Amino acid sequence: MVLVVPEDLLEAASGARENAYAPFSGFKVGAALRTASGLIITGANVENTSYGLSRCAEQSAVTAMVSEGDRSFCEIVICTEADPPVTPCGACRQILLEFSPEADLYTVGLSGAVRHYRVCDLLPDAFALDRHQG
Ligand code: THU
C-alpha cells in the first residue's frame, strides 16, 4: 500500500524543522498537526544547555495547539533527516495520546521514506488516571 502523506502538513513540518534549535544534538525535528477545527500548527525541537530541559518538536506542537485553544488533532507529520524515519520518544507518545489517540501519525525522513501509525498504537496499555479511580 502506498502511503500518502498530507502534503500541506509535510511542507509545514519541513518549514518548522528549519526553525529547530538543536545545537547540542545537531538533530533538527519539525512537526505539524491539523487540529480538529482545521488549523495547521507547527512545532520544532528546542534544546537547552541543561539537556533535560530540551523539548521535542511534537511537544512544542501540542503545547502550541492547546495554547491556541484547540484540544485535538486528526493528523500529525514529523519531519527529520533520519532514514528510516524516527518514531516519537516515549514522553511524546504519552503527550500525543492525551489529546488524540485516534490521530494518524506520519513520520518522514528527508529521503522521502514514510512510516504511518495511529497514535494509540504507539503506546499500548497506556497509563490513564481515570482507569485507576473507583
Ligand atoms: N526529538 C524530537 O524532537 N522528536 C522526536 O521524535 C525524537 C527526538 C529531538 C529531541 C532532541 O532535541 C533531538 O531530537 C535528539 O534527540
PDB file of C-alpha atoms and ligand atoms in Angstrom:
ATOM      1  CA  MET A   1       0.000   0.000   0.000  1.00  0.00           C
ATOM      2  CA  VAL A   2       1.328   3.441  -0.917  1.00  0.00           C
ATOM      3  CA  LEU A   3       1.330   5.896   1.965  1.00  0.00           C
ATOM      4  CA  VAL A   4       0.147   9.366   1.088  1.00  0.00           C
ATOM      5  CA  VAL A   5       1.447  11.988   3.488  1.00  0.00           C
ATOM      6  CA  PRO A   6      -0.701  15.126   3.724  1.00  0.00           C
ATOM      7  CA  GLU A   7       1.379  17.493   1.583  1.00  0.00           C
ATOM      8  CA  ASP A   8       0.419  20.683   3.411  1.00  0.00           C
ATOM      9  CA  LEU A   9       1.448  19.199   6.749  1.00  0.00           C
ATOM     10  CA  LEU A  10       4.702  17.879   5.321  1.00  0.00           C
ATOM     11  CA  GLU A  11       5.542  21.312   3.978  1.00  0.00           C
ATOM     12  CA  ALA A  12       4.689  22.920   7.325  1.00  0.00           C
ATOM     13  CA  ALA A  13       6.716  20.343   9.292  1.00  0.00           C
ATOM     14  CA  SER A  14       9.667  20.774   6.997  1.00  0.00           C
ATOM     15  CA  GLY A  15       9.498  24.554   7.463  1.00  0.00           C
ATOM     16  CA  ALA A  16       9.266  24.189  11.236  1.00  0.00           C
ATOM     17  CA  ARG A  17      12.293  21.906  11.167  1.00  0.00           C
ATOM     18  CA  GLU A  18      14.306  24.801   9.787  1.00  0.00           C
ATOM     19  CA  ASN A  19      13.497  26.696  12.987  1.00  0.00           C
ATOM     20  CA  ALA A  20      14.655  23.918  15.317  1.00  0.00           C
ATOM     21  CA  TYR A  21      17.177  24.890  17.972  1.00  0.00           C
ATOM     22  CA  ALA A  22      19.393  21.825  18.237  1.00  0.00           C
ATOM     23  CA  PRO A  23      22.988  22.950  18.858  1.00  0.00           C
ATOM     24  CA  PHE A  24      23.685  20.019  21.203  1.00  0.00           C
ATOM     25  CA  SER A  25      22.420  17.037  19.231  1.00  0.00           C
ATOM     26  CA  GLY A  26      22.581  18.594  15.791  1.00  0.00           C
ATOM     27  CA  PHE A  27      19.345  16.685  15.084  1.00  0.00           C
ATOM     28  CA  LYS A  28      16.600  19.004  13.860  1.00  0.00           C
ATOM     29  CA  VAL A  29      12.975  17.906  14.053  1.00  0.00           C
ATOM     30  CA  GLY A  30       9.830  19.590  12.750  1.00  0.00           C
ATOM     31  CA  ALA A  31       6.226  18.660  13.425  1.00  0.00           C
ATOM     32  CA  ALA A  32       2.941  19.891  12.017  1.00  0.00           C
ATOM     33  CA  LEU A  33      -0.525  18.841  13.107  1.00  0.00           C
ATOM     34  CA  ARG A  34      -4.013  19.548  11.817  1.00  0.00           C
ATOM     35  CA  THR A  35      -6.445  20.397  14.584  1.00  0.00           C
ATOM     36  CA  ALA A  36     -10.000  19.149  14.631  1.00  0.00           C
ATOM     37  CA  SER A  37     -11.015  22.717  13.737  1.00  0.00           C
ATOM     38  CA  GLY A  38      -8.790  22.623  10.621  1.00  0.00           C
ATOM     39  CA  LEU A  39      -5.855  24.739  11.775  1.00  0.00           C
ATOM     40  CA  ILE A  40      -2.289  23.728  10.964  1.00  0.00           C
ATOM     41  CA  ILE A  41       0.010  24.144  13.966  1.00  0.00           C
ATOM     42  CA  THR A  42       3.747  23.529  13.959  1.00  0.00           C
ATOM     43  CA  GLY A  43       6.500  22.819  16.447  1.00  0.00           C
ATOM     44  CA  ALA A  44      10.256  22.315  16.431  1.00  0.00           C
ATOM     45  CA  ASN A  45      12.642  20.803  18.948  1.00  0.00           C
ATOM     46  CA  VAL A  46      14.123  23.354  21.328  1.00  0.00           C
ATOM     47  CA  GLU A  47      17.210  22.185  23.201  1.00  0.00           C
ATOM     48  CA  ASN A  48      18.848  23.656  26.270  1.00  0.00           C
ATOM     49  CA  THR A  49      22.353  23.719  27.686  1.00  0.00           C
ATOM     50  CA  SER A  50      20.772  21.970  30.669  1.00  0.00           C
ATOM     51  CA  TYR A  51      19.946  18.992  28.467  1.00  0.00           C
ATOM     52  CA  GLY A  52      16.974  17.737  30.460  1.00  0.00           C
ATOM     53  CA  LEU A  53      15.090  20.936  29.704  1.00  0.00           C
ATOM     54  CA  SER A  54      15.087  20.241  25.968  1.00  0.00           C
ATOM     55  CA  ARG A  55      11.702  19.896  24.264  1.00  0.00           C
ATOM     56  CA  CYS A  56      10.793  17.687  21.338  1.00  0.00           C
ATOM     57  CA  ALA A  57       9.073  19.014  18.241  1.00  0.00           C
ATOM     58  CA  GLU A  58       5.900  17.023  18.974  1.00  0.00           C
ATOM     59  CA  GLN A  59       5.668  18.516  22.454  1.00  0.00           C
ATOM     60  CA  SER A  60       6.154  22.020  21.042  1.00  0.00           C
ATOM     61  CA  ALA A  61       3.352  21.457  18.530  1.00  0.00           C
ATOM     62  CA  VAL A  62       0.916  20.077  21.112  1.00  0.00           C
ATOM     63  CA  THR A  63       1.715  22.926  23.518  1.00  0.00           C
ATOM     64  CA  ALA A  64       1.069  25.450  20.747  1.00  0.00           C
ATOM     65  CA  MET A  65      -2.195  23.704  19.826  1.00  0.00           C
ATOM     66  CA  VAL A  66      -3.521  23.888  23.361  1.00  0.00           C
ATOM     67  CA  SER A  67      -2.362  27.487  23.677  1.00  0.00           C
ATOM     68  CA  GLU A  68      -4.382  28.306  20.557  1.00  0.00           C
ATOM     69  CA  GLY A  69      -7.477  26.864  22.196  1.00  0.00           C
ATOM     70  CA  ASP A  70      -7.664  23.537  20.373  1.00  0.00           C
ATOM     71  CA  ARG A  71      -7.842  20.225  22.193  1.00  0.00           C
ATOM     72  CA  SER A  72      -7.474  17.614  19.479  1.00  0.00           C
ATOM     73  CA  PHE A  73      -5.843  16.909  16.157  1.00  0.00           C
ATOM     74  CA  CYS A  74      -6.653  14.452  13.402  1.00  0.00           C
ATOM     75  CA  GLU A  75      -3.188  14.023  11.889  1.00  0.00           C
ATOM     76  CA  ILE A  76       0.422  14.921  12.596  1.00  0.00           C
ATOM     77  CA  VAL A  77       3.526  14.810  10.411  1.00  0.00           C
ATOM     78  CA  ILE A  78       7.050  14.618  11.843  1.00  0.00           C
ATOM     79  CA  CYS A  79       9.985  15.535   9.666  1.00  0.00           C
ATOM     80  CA  THR A  80      13.658  14.700  10.246  1.00  0.00           C
ATOM     81  CA  GLU A  81      16.690  13.782   8.194  1.00  0.00           C
ATOM     82  CA  ALA A  82      16.714  10.247   9.598  1.00  0.00           C
ATOM     83  CA  ASP A  83      16.453   7.192   7.409  1.00  0.00           C
ATOM     84  CA  PRO A  84      14.498   5.166   8.327  1.00  0.00           C
ATOM     85  CA  PRO A  85      12.258   7.900   9.780  1.00  0.00           C
ATOM     86  CA  VAL A  86      12.223   8.329  13.568  1.00  0.00           C
ATOM     87  CA  THR A  87       9.340   7.341  15.785  1.00  0.00           C
ATOM     88  CA  PRO A  88       8.380   9.658  18.677  1.00  0.00           C
ATOM     89  CA  CYS A  89      10.079   9.185  22.049  1.00  0.00           C
ATOM     90  CA  GLY A  90       8.128   7.703  24.950  1.00  0.00           C
ATOM     91  CA  ALA A  91       7.334  11.069  26.524  1.00  0.00           C
ATOM     92  CA  CYS A  92       5.948  12.401  23.244  1.00  0.00           C
ATOM     93  CA  ARG A  93       3.809   9.293  22.798  1.00  0.00           C
ATOM     94  CA  GLN A  94       2.159   9.973  26.138  1.00  0.00           C
ATOM     95  CA  ILE A  95       1.673  13.653  25.306  1.00  0.00           C
ATOM     96  CA  LEU A  96       0.166  12.920  21.884  1.00  0.00           C
ATOM     97  CA  LEU A  97      -2.088  10.254  23.363  1.00  0.00           C
ATOM     98  CA  GLU A  98      -3.500  12.693  25.914  1.00  0.00           C
ATOM     99  CA  PHE A  99      -5.238  14.657  23.175  1.00  0.00           C
ATOM    100  CA  SER A 100      -5.729  12.451  20.151  1.00  0.00           C
ATOM    101  CA  PRO A 101      -5.382   8.681  20.485  1.00  0.00           C
ATOM    102  CA  GLU A 102      -7.087   8.065  17.143  1.00  0.00           C
ATOM    103  CA  ALA A 103      -4.956  10.516  15.141  1.00  0.00           C
ATOM    104  CA  ASP A 104      -2.854   9.434  12.170  1.00  0.00           C
ATOM    105  CA  LEU A 105       0.866   9.990  12.637  1.00  0.00           C
ATOM    106  CA  TYR A 106       3.252  10.128   9.679  1.00  0.00           C
ATOM    107  CA  THR A 107       6.983  10.321  10.148  1.00  0.00           C
ATOM    108  CA  VAL A 108       9.074  11.286   7.165  1.00  0.00           C
ATOM    109  CA  GLY A 109      12.814  11.249   6.503  1.00  0.00           C
ATOM    110  CA  LEU A 110      14.422  13.712   4.142  1.00  0.00           C
ATOM    111  CA  SER A 111      14.944  10.914   1.633  1.00  0.00           C
ATOM    112  CA  GLY A 112      11.153  10.697   1.465  1.00  0.00           C
ATOM    113  CA  ALA A 113      10.727   7.428   3.368  1.00  0.00           C
ATOM    114  CA  VAL A 114       7.477   7.401   5.349  1.00  0.00           C
ATOM    115  CA  ARG A 115       6.080   5.423   8.262  1.00  0.00           C
ATOM    116  CA  HIS A 116       2.491   5.639   9.420  1.00  0.00           C
ATOM    117  CA  TYR A 117       0.929   4.812  12.800  1.00  0.00           C
ATOM    118  CA  ARG A 118      -2.163   5.514  14.809  1.00  0.00           C
ATOM    119  CA  VAL A 119      -1.148   7.404  17.949  1.00  0.00           C
ATOM    120  CA  CYS A 120      -2.774   4.837  20.253  1.00  0.00           C
ATOM    121  CA  ASP A 121      -0.805   2.003  18.624  1.00  0.00           C
ATOM    122  CA  LEU A 122       2.456   3.684  19.659  1.00  0.00           C
ATOM    123  CA  LEU A 123       1.666   3.383  23.373  1.00  0.00           C
ATOM    124  CA  PRO A 124      -0.333   0.249  24.084  1.00  0.00           C
ATOM    125  CA  ASP A 125      -1.870  -0.199  27.521  1.00  0.00           C
ATOM    126  CA  ALA A 126      -1.005   3.388  28.413  1.00  0.00           C
ATOM    127  CA  PHE A 127      -1.471   4.951  31.808  1.00  0.00           C
ATOM    128  CA  ALA A 128      -4.751   6.851  32.193  1.00  0.00           C
ATOM    129  CA  LEU A 129      -5.776   8.172  35.603  1.00  0.00           C
ATOM    130  CA  ASP A 130      -9.494   7.614  35.101  1.00  0.00           C
ATOM    131  CA  ARG A 131      -8.902   3.874  34.723  1.00  0.00           C
ATOM    132  CA  HIS A 132      -7.458   3.764  38.219  1.00  0.00           C
ATOM    133  CA  GLN A 133     -10.104   5.728  40.062  1.00  0.00           C
ATOM    134  CA  GLY A 134     -13.050   3.987  41.706  1.00  0.00           C
TER     135      GLY A 134
HETATM  136  N1  THU B   1      13.476  14.732  19.093  1.00  0.00           N
HETATM  137  C1  THU B   1      12.269  15.251  18.715  1.00  0.00           C
HETATM  138  O1  THU B   1      12.079  16.468  18.715  1.00  0.00           O
HETATM  139  N2  THU B   1      11.291  14.394  18.347  1.00  0.00           N
HETATM  140  C2  THU B   1      11.448  13.053  18.206  1.00  0.00           C
HETATM  141  O2  THU B   1      10.524  12.370  17.804  1.00  0.00           O
HETATM  142  C3  THU B   1      12.748  12.425  18.540  1.00  0.00           C
HETATM  143  C4  THU B   1      13.751  13.315  19.166  1.00  0.00           C
HETATM  144  C5  THU B   1      14.561  15.658  19.432  1.00  0.00           C
HETATM  145  C6  THU B   1      14.968  15.720  20.875  1.00  0.00           C
HETATM  146  C7  THU B   1      16.384  16.254  20.750  1.00  0.00           C
HETATM  147  O3  THU B   1      16.344  17.668  20.627  1.00  0.00           O
HETATM  148  C8  THU B   1      16.878  15.678  19.445  1.00  0.00           C
HETATM  149  O4  THU B   1      15.727  15.297  18.722  1.00  0.00           O
HETATM  150  C9  THU B   1      17.786  14.485  19.606  1.00  0.00           C
HETATM  151  O5  THU B   1      17.214  13.512  20.403  1.00  0.00           O
END
